[in-house]
PDB file of C-alpha atoms in Angstrom:
ATOM      1  CA  UNK A   1     -26.604 -41.098  -3.839  1.00 51.00           C
ATOM      2  CA  UNK A   2     -29.277 -41.118  -1.108  1.00 55.00           C
ATOM      3  CA  UNK A   3     -28.932 -38.607   1.690  1.00 51.00           C
ATOM      4  CA  UNK A   4     -28.626 -39.969   5.234  1.00 54.00           C
ATOM      5  CA  UNK A   5     -30.834 -38.960   8.138  1.00 55.00           C
ATOM      6  CA  UNK A   6     -27.969 -36.941   9.708  1.00 58.00           C
ATOM      7  CA  UNK A   7     -27.071 -35.002   6.553  1.00 54.00           C
ATOM      8  CA  UNK A   8     -29.298 -32.023   5.736  1.00 53.00           C
ATOM      9  CA  UNK A   9     -30.820 -32.021   2.261  1.00 53.00           C
ATOM     10  CA  UNK A  10     -28.602 -30.531  -0.437  1.00 50.00           C
ATOM     11  CA  UNK A  11     -31.033 -27.679  -1.045  1.00 46.00           C
ATOM     12  CA  UNK A  12     -30.717 -26.652   2.634  1.00 42.00           C
ATOM     13  CA  UNK A  13     -26.895 -26.777   2.544  1.00 44.00           C
ATOM     14  CA  UNK A  14     -26.792 -24.393  -0.432  1.00 43.00           C
ATOM     15  CA  UNK A  15     -29.237 -22.025   1.264  1.00 50.00           C
ATOM     16  CA  UNK A  16     -27.134 -21.990   4.451  1.00 48.00           C
ATOM     17  CA  UNK A  17     -24.024 -21.153   2.421  1.00 50.00           C
ATOM     18  CA  UNK A  18     -25.850 -18.305   0.687  1.00 52.00           C
ATOM     19  CA  UNK A  19     -27.124 -17.002   4.040  1.00 44.00           C
ATOM     20  CA  UNK A  20     -23.575 -17.015   5.464  1.00 48.00           C
ATOM     21  CA  UNK A  21     -22.319 -15.099   2.406  1.00 49.00           C
ATOM     22  CA  UNK A  22     -25.076 -12.476   2.759  1.00 43.00           C
ATOM     23  CA  UNK A  23     -24.293 -11.996   6.469  1.00 47.00           C
ATOM     24  CA  UNK A  24     -20.546 -11.686   5.793  1.00 46.00           C
ATOM     25  CA  UNK A  25     -21.180  -9.159   3.013  1.00 43.00           C
ATOM     26  CA  UNK A  26     -23.464  -7.136   5.269  1.00 42.00           C
ATOM     27  CA  UNK A  27     -20.835  -6.999   8.011  1.00 38.00           C
ATOM     28  CA  UNK A  28     -18.149  -5.874   5.554  1.00 38.00           C
ATOM     29  CA  UNK A  29     -20.375  -3.173   4.072  1.00 38.00           C
ATOM     30  CA  UNK A  30     -21.209  -1.869   7.551  1.00 36.00           C
ATOM     31  CA  UNK A  31     -17.538  -1.322   8.428  1.00 37.00           C
ATOM     32  CA  UNK A  32     -16.423   2.344   8.163  1.00 36.00           C
ATOM     33  CA  UNK A  33     -13.841   3.272   5.523  1.00 37.00           C
ATOM     34  CA  UNK A  34     -10.290   3.650   6.898  1.00 37.00           C
ATOM     35  CA  UNK A  35      -8.423   5.473   4.109  1.00 37.00           C
ATOM     36  CA  UNK A  36      -7.843   9.228   4.157  1.00 35.00           C
ATOM     37  CA  UNK A  37      -5.750  11.557   2.035  1.00 38.00           C
ATOM     38  CA  UNK A  38      -3.569  12.386   5.044  1.00 39.00           C
ATOM     39  CA  UNK A  39      -2.749  10.103   7.944  1.00 40.00           C
ATOM     40  CA  UNK A  40      -1.190  10.461  11.381  1.00 39.00           C
ATOM     41  CA  UNK A  41      -0.140   7.002  12.566  1.00 36.00           C
ATOM     42  CA  UNK A  42       0.792   6.846  16.235  1.00 37.00           C
ATOM     43  CA  UNK A  43       0.633   3.221  17.303  1.00 39.00           C
ATOM     44  CA  UNK A  44       3.616   0.887  16.999  1.00 38.00           C
ATOM     45  CA  UNK A  45       3.491  -1.460  14.035  1.00 38.00           C
ATOM     46  CA  UNK A  46       5.133  -4.901  14.165  1.00 36.00           C
ATOM     47  CA  UNK A  47       8.262  -5.385  12.083  1.00 34.00           C
ATOM     48  CA  UNK A  48       8.767  -8.564  10.038  1.00 35.00           C
ATOM     49  CA  UNK A  49      12.006  -9.508  11.801  1.00 35.00           C
ATOM     50  CA  UNK A  50      10.770  -8.833  15.363  1.00 33.00           C
ATOM     51  CA  UNK A  51      10.465  -5.789  17.578  1.00 33.00           C
ATOM     52  CA  UNK A  52       8.345  -2.760  16.778  1.00 38.00           C
ATOM     53  CA  UNK A  53       8.861   0.547  15.043  1.00 43.00           C
ATOM     54  CA  UNK A  54       7.136   3.732  16.045  1.00 43.00           C
ATOM     55  CA  UNK A  55       5.434   5.070  12.936  1.00 51.00           C
ATOM     56  CA  UNK A  56       4.316   8.309  14.578  1.00 45.00           C
ATOM     57  CA  UNK A  57       4.771  10.379  11.424  1.00 59.00           C
ATOM     58  CA  UNK A  58       2.854  12.707   9.213  1.00 82.00           C
ATOM     59  CA  UNK A  59       2.814  10.781   5.920  1.00 93.00           C
ATOM     60  CA  UNK A  60       0.998  12.054   2.823  1.00 93.00           C
ATOM     61  CA  UNK A  61       0.186  10.665  -0.583  1.00 93.00           C
ATOM     62  CA  UNK A  62       2.981  11.450  -3.090  1.00 96.00           C
ATOM     63  CA  UNK A  63       0.373  12.391  -5.726  1.00 94.00           C
ATOM     64  CA  UNK A  64      -3.104  13.685  -5.039  1.00 90.00           C
ATOM     65  CA  UNK A  65      -5.765  13.262  -6.311  1.00 90.00           C
ATOM     66  CA  UNK A  66      -5.032   9.828  -7.756  1.00 89.00           C
ATOM     67  CA  UNK A  67      -6.339   6.369  -8.569  1.00 90.00           C
ATOM     68  CA  UNK A  68      -4.701   3.303  -7.054  1.00 90.00           C
ATOM     69  CA  UNK A  69      -3.793   1.239 -10.125  1.00 92.00           C
ATOM     70  CA  UNK A  70      -1.860  -1.633  -8.549  1.00 91.00           C
ATOM     71  CA  UNK A  71      -1.785  -2.584  -4.843  1.00 90.00           C
ATOM     72  CA  UNK A  72       1.050  -3.899  -2.675  1.00 87.00           C
ATOM     73  CA  UNK A  73       1.498  -7.680  -2.907  1.00 87.00           C
ATOM     74  CA  UNK A  74       3.817  -9.088  -0.259  1.00 85.00           C
ATOM     75  CA  UNK A  75       6.171 -11.803  -1.506  1.00 84.00           C
ATOM     76  CA  UNK A  76       6.084 -15.211   0.182  1.00 85.00           C
ATOM     77  CA  UNK A  77       9.812 -14.894   0.906  1.00 82.00           C
ATOM     78  CA  UNK A  78      12.623 -12.379   0.400  1.00 80.00           C
ATOM     79  CA  UNK A  79      13.269 -13.288  -3.248  1.00 85.00           C
ATOM     80  CA  UNK A  80       9.728 -14.337  -4.157  1.00 83.00           C
ATOM     81  CA  UNK A  81       7.458 -12.640  -6.680  1.00 85.00           C
ATOM     82  CA  UNK A  82       5.290  -9.783  -5.501  1.00 81.00           C
ATOM     83  CA  UNK A  83       4.684  -6.078  -5.936  1.00 84.00           C
ATOM     84  CA  UNK A  84       6.741  -4.231  -3.351  1.00 89.00           C
ATOM     85  CA  UNK A  85       4.869  -0.946  -3.453  1.00 92.00           C
ATOM     86  CA  UNK A  86       1.755   0.653  -4.894  1.00 94.00           C
ATOM     87  CA  UNK A  87       1.206   2.251  -8.307  1.00 93.00           C
ATOM     88  CA  UNK A  88      -0.700   5.538  -8.350  1.00 94.00           C
ATOM     89  CA  UNK A  89      -2.198   7.275 -11.386  1.00 94.00           C
ATOM     90  CA  UNK A  90      -2.330  11.045 -10.813  1.00 94.00           C
ATOM     91  CA  UNK A  91      -5.632  12.674 -11.716  1.00 91.00           C
ATOM     92  CA  UNK A  92      -4.686  16.114 -13.004  1.00 86.00           C
ATOM     93  CA  UNK A  93      -1.147  17.394 -12.526  1.00 87.00           C
ATOM     94  CA  UNK A  94       1.672  14.867 -12.362  1.00 91.00           C
ATOM     95  CA  UNK A  95       3.656  16.542  -9.595  1.00 96.00           C
ATOM     96  CA  UNK A  96       5.240  14.019  -7.233  1.00 97.00           C
ATOM     97  CA  UNK A  97       5.608  15.197  -3.635  1.00 97.00           C
ATOM     98  CA  UNK A  98       7.580  13.958  -0.635  1.00 97.00           C
ATOM     99  CA  UNK A  99       5.401  11.594   1.427  1.00 97.00           C
ATOM    100  CA  UNK A 100       7.217  12.751   4.589  1.00 96.00           C
ATOM    101  CA  UNK A 101      10.157  14.958   5.546  1.00 96.00           C
ATOM    102  CA  UNK A 102      13.611  13.544   4.862  1.00 97.00           C
ATOM    103  CA  UNK A 103      16.765  13.795   2.775  1.00 98.00           C
ATOM    104  CA  UNK A 104      17.121  12.764  -0.870  1.00 98.00           C
ATOM    105  CA  UNK A 105      19.337   9.673  -0.734  1.00 98.00           C
ATOM    106  CA  UNK A 106      19.402   8.968  -4.492  1.00 98.00           C
ATOM    107  CA  UNK A 107      18.247  10.771  -7.594  1.00 97.00           C
ATOM    108  CA  UNK A 108      19.108   9.449 -11.022  1.00 96.00           C
ATOM    109  CA  UNK A 109      18.566   6.881 -13.734  1.00 94.00           C
ATOM    110  CA  UNK A 110      18.219   3.159 -13.020  1.00 94.00           C
ATOM    111  CA  UNK A 111      17.636   0.835 -15.969  1.00 92.00           C
ATOM    112  CA  UNK A 112      16.455   3.732 -18.141  1.00 90.00           C
ATOM    113  CA  UNK A 113      13.961   5.280 -15.728  1.00 93.00           C
ATOM    114  CA  UNK A 114      14.201   8.143 -13.242  1.00 95.00           C
ATOM    115  CA  UNK A 115      14.283   7.038  -9.602  1.00 96.00           C
ATOM    116  CA  UNK A 116      14.239   9.190  -6.485  1.00 97.00           C
ATOM    117  CA  UNK A 117      14.793   7.794  -2.985  1.00 97.00           C
ATOM    118  CA  UNK A 118      14.173   9.724   0.240  1.00 98.00           C
ATOM    119  CA  UNK A 119      15.616   8.680   3.613  1.00 97.00           C
ATOM    120  CA  UNK A 120      13.066   9.650   6.275  1.00 96.00           C
ATOM    121  CA  UNK A 121      15.141   8.504   9.258  1.00 95.00           C
ATOM    122  CA  UNK A 122      14.422   5.714  11.749  1.00 93.00           C
ATOM    123  CA  UNK A 123      15.002   3.111   9.018  1.00 95.00           C
ATOM    124  CA  UNK A 124      12.208   4.365   6.715  1.00 96.00           C
ATOM    125  CA  UNK A 125      13.129   4.943   3.061  1.00 97.00           C
ATOM    126  CA  UNK A 126      10.685   5.703   0.234  1.00 97.00           C
ATOM    127  CA  UNK A 127      11.328   5.259  -3.470  1.00 97.00           C
ATOM    128  CA  UNK A 128       9.363   6.879  -6.283  1.00 96.00           C
ATOM    129  CA  UNK A 129       9.668   5.903  -9.943  1.00 96.00           C
ATOM    130  CA  UNK A 130       9.565   6.823 -12.772  1.00 94.00           C
ATOM    131  CA  UNK A 131      10.139  10.453 -11.910  1.00 96.00           C
ATOM    132  CA  UNK A 132      11.902  13.411 -13.542  1.00 96.00           C
ATOM    133  CA  UNK A 133      13.648  15.367 -10.793  1.00 96.00           C
ATOM    134  CA  UNK A 134      16.420  17.950 -10.603  1.00 96.00           C
ATOM    135  CA  UNK A 135      17.023  17.413  -6.876  1.00 97.00           C
ATOM    136  CA  UNK A 136      20.497  16.038  -6.117  1.00 97.00           C
ATOM    137  CA  UNK A 137      21.274  13.513  -3.363  1.00 97.00           C
ATOM    138  CA  UNK A 138      21.690  15.230  -0.008  1.00 97.00           C
ATOM    139  CA  UNK A 139      18.837  17.712  -0.520  1.00 97.00           C
ATOM    140  CA  UNK A 140      16.604  18.045   2.578  1.00 98.00           C
ATOM    141  CA  UNK A 141      12.871  17.927   1.758  1.00 98.00           C
ATOM    142  CA  UNK A 142       9.803  18.792   3.802  1.00 97.00           C
ATOM    143  CA  UNK A 143       6.635  16.691   3.756  1.00 95.00           C
ATOM    144  CA  UNK A 144       4.609  17.487   0.610  1.00 95.00           C
ATOM    145  CA  UNK A 145       7.562  19.287  -1.048  1.00 97.00           C
ATOM    146  CA  UNK A 146       7.607  18.917  -4.838  1.00 97.00           C
ATOM    147  CA  UNK A 147      10.186  16.293  -5.858  1.00 98.00           C
ATOM    148  CA  UNK A 148       9.567  16.181  -9.607  1.00 97.00           C
ATOM    149  CA  UNK A 149       7.043  15.011 -12.178  1.00 96.00           C
ATOM    150  CA  UNK A 150       5.775  11.595 -13.197  1.00 95.00           C
ATOM    151  CA  UNK A 151       7.898  10.308 -16.081  1.00 93.00           C
ATOM    152  CA  UNK A 152       7.936   7.197 -18.274  1.00 89.00           C
ATOM    153  CA  UNK A 153       9.813   3.916 -18.147  1.00 84.00           C
ATOM    154  CA  UNK A 154      10.185   0.957 -15.854  1.00 79.00           C
ATOM    155  CA  UNK A 155       7.580  -1.610 -14.933  1.00 80.00           C
ATOM    156  CA  UNK A 156       4.811   0.798 -13.878  1.00 81.00           C
ATOM    157  CA  UNK A 157       1.888   1.432 -16.231  1.00 84.00           C
ATOM    158  CA  UNK A 158       2.409   4.542 -18.384  1.00 87.00           C
ATOM    159  CA  UNK A 159       1.544   7.722 -16.489  1.00 91.00           C
ATOM    160  CA  UNK A 160       1.693   6.091 -13.041  1.00 94.00           C
ATOM    161  CA  UNK A 161       4.213   6.456 -10.244  1.00 95.00           C
ATOM    162  CA  UNK A 162       5.433   3.468  -8.236  1.00 95.00           C
ATOM    163  CA  UNK A 163       5.659   4.247  -4.508  1.00 96.00           C
ATOM    164  CA  UNK A 164       7.666   1.811  -2.405  1.00 95.00           C
ATOM    165  CA  UNK A 165       8.687   2.005   1.265  1.00 96.00           C
ATOM    166  CA  UNK A 166      11.338   0.043   3.142  1.00 94.00           C
ATOM    167  CA  UNK A 167      11.652  -0.242   6.912  1.00 95.00           C
ATOM    168  CA  UNK A 168      15.158  -1.337   7.910  1.00 95.00           C
ATOM    169  CA  UNK A 169      15.649  -2.718   4.391  1.00 92.00           C
ATOM    170  CA  UNK A 170      12.390  -4.737   4.326  1.00 91.00           C
ATOM    171  CA  UNK A 171       9.602  -3.606   1.985  1.00 91.00           C
ATOM    172  CA  UNK A 172       6.356  -2.706   3.740  1.00 91.00           C
ATOM    173  CA  UNK A 173       2.969  -1.724   2.404  1.00 91.00           C
ATOM    174  CA  UNK A 174       2.960   2.102   2.083  1.00 92.00           C
ATOM    175  CA  UNK A 175      -0.712   2.112   3.065  1.00 89.00           C
ATOM    176  CA  UNK A 176       0.390   1.248   6.620  1.00 89.00           C
ATOM    177  CA  UNK A 177       1.957   4.702   6.874  1.00 92.00           C
ATOM    178  CA  UNK A 178      -0.932   6.417   5.119  1.00 88.00           C
ATOM    179  CA  UNK A 179      -3.693   4.873   7.215  1.00 80.00           C
ATOM    180  CA  UNK A 180      -5.165   2.911   4.318  1.00 67.00           C
ATOM    181  CA  UNK A 181      -4.902  -0.627   5.707  1.00 62.00           C
ATOM    182  CA  UNK A 182      -7.997  -1.455   7.764  1.00 57.00           C
ATOM    183  CA  UNK A 183      -7.699  -3.774  10.736  1.00 61.00           C
ATOM    184  CA  UNK A 184      -8.710  -7.373  10.094  1.00 62.00           C
ATOM    185  CA  UNK A 185     -12.164  -8.267  11.382  1.00 66.00           C
ATOM    186  CA  UNK A 186     -12.670 -11.873  12.354  1.00 74.00           C
ATOM    187  CA  UNK A 187     -16.191 -13.152  11.814  1.00 75.00           C
ATOM    188  CA  UNK A 188     -17.738 -16.037  13.730  1.00 83.00           C
ATOM    189  CA  UNK A 189     -17.663 -19.334  11.989  1.00 79.00           C
ATOM    190  CA  UNK A 190     -20.740 -21.336  10.993  1.00 70.00           C
TER     191      UNK A 190
END
């Protein structure tokens, strides 16, 4: 098909697309990393159902050092598929620690795996599984207090711990509380 006088040659269009990709990659590489092992979040974060929640807390990773094996994947709707937490593979000891101060709300077996839930107040609840723990419900815990050890069972890859957080009953990405979600950067078009 012949090219019109107003349409750039095909070779030029491909080069322009490659140039745009190189510029976008350069901008992304130049951005500073946002994740740290410990995070103090002080700005309000929007809540899915409206309003804001102050997340001015001292949240920590439940295992450290670790590798992030599976990220949070938000579902399209309340009952849709997704991954409502993050899976962490401890590097070294498998001690699971409280991500923030709170009270153990549940500790026991669910569908053959150990689950421990901590109520942190202000509508924030974290769940860790699979975990072997001797802490009973009602036990107060400080941030970074040992809760138990990584166990086996459930949907998480063997040797990993699933870390989920709910805010007023709605799952949120735990990285929001840990400072690991960088702000979106909009790039100019064309």
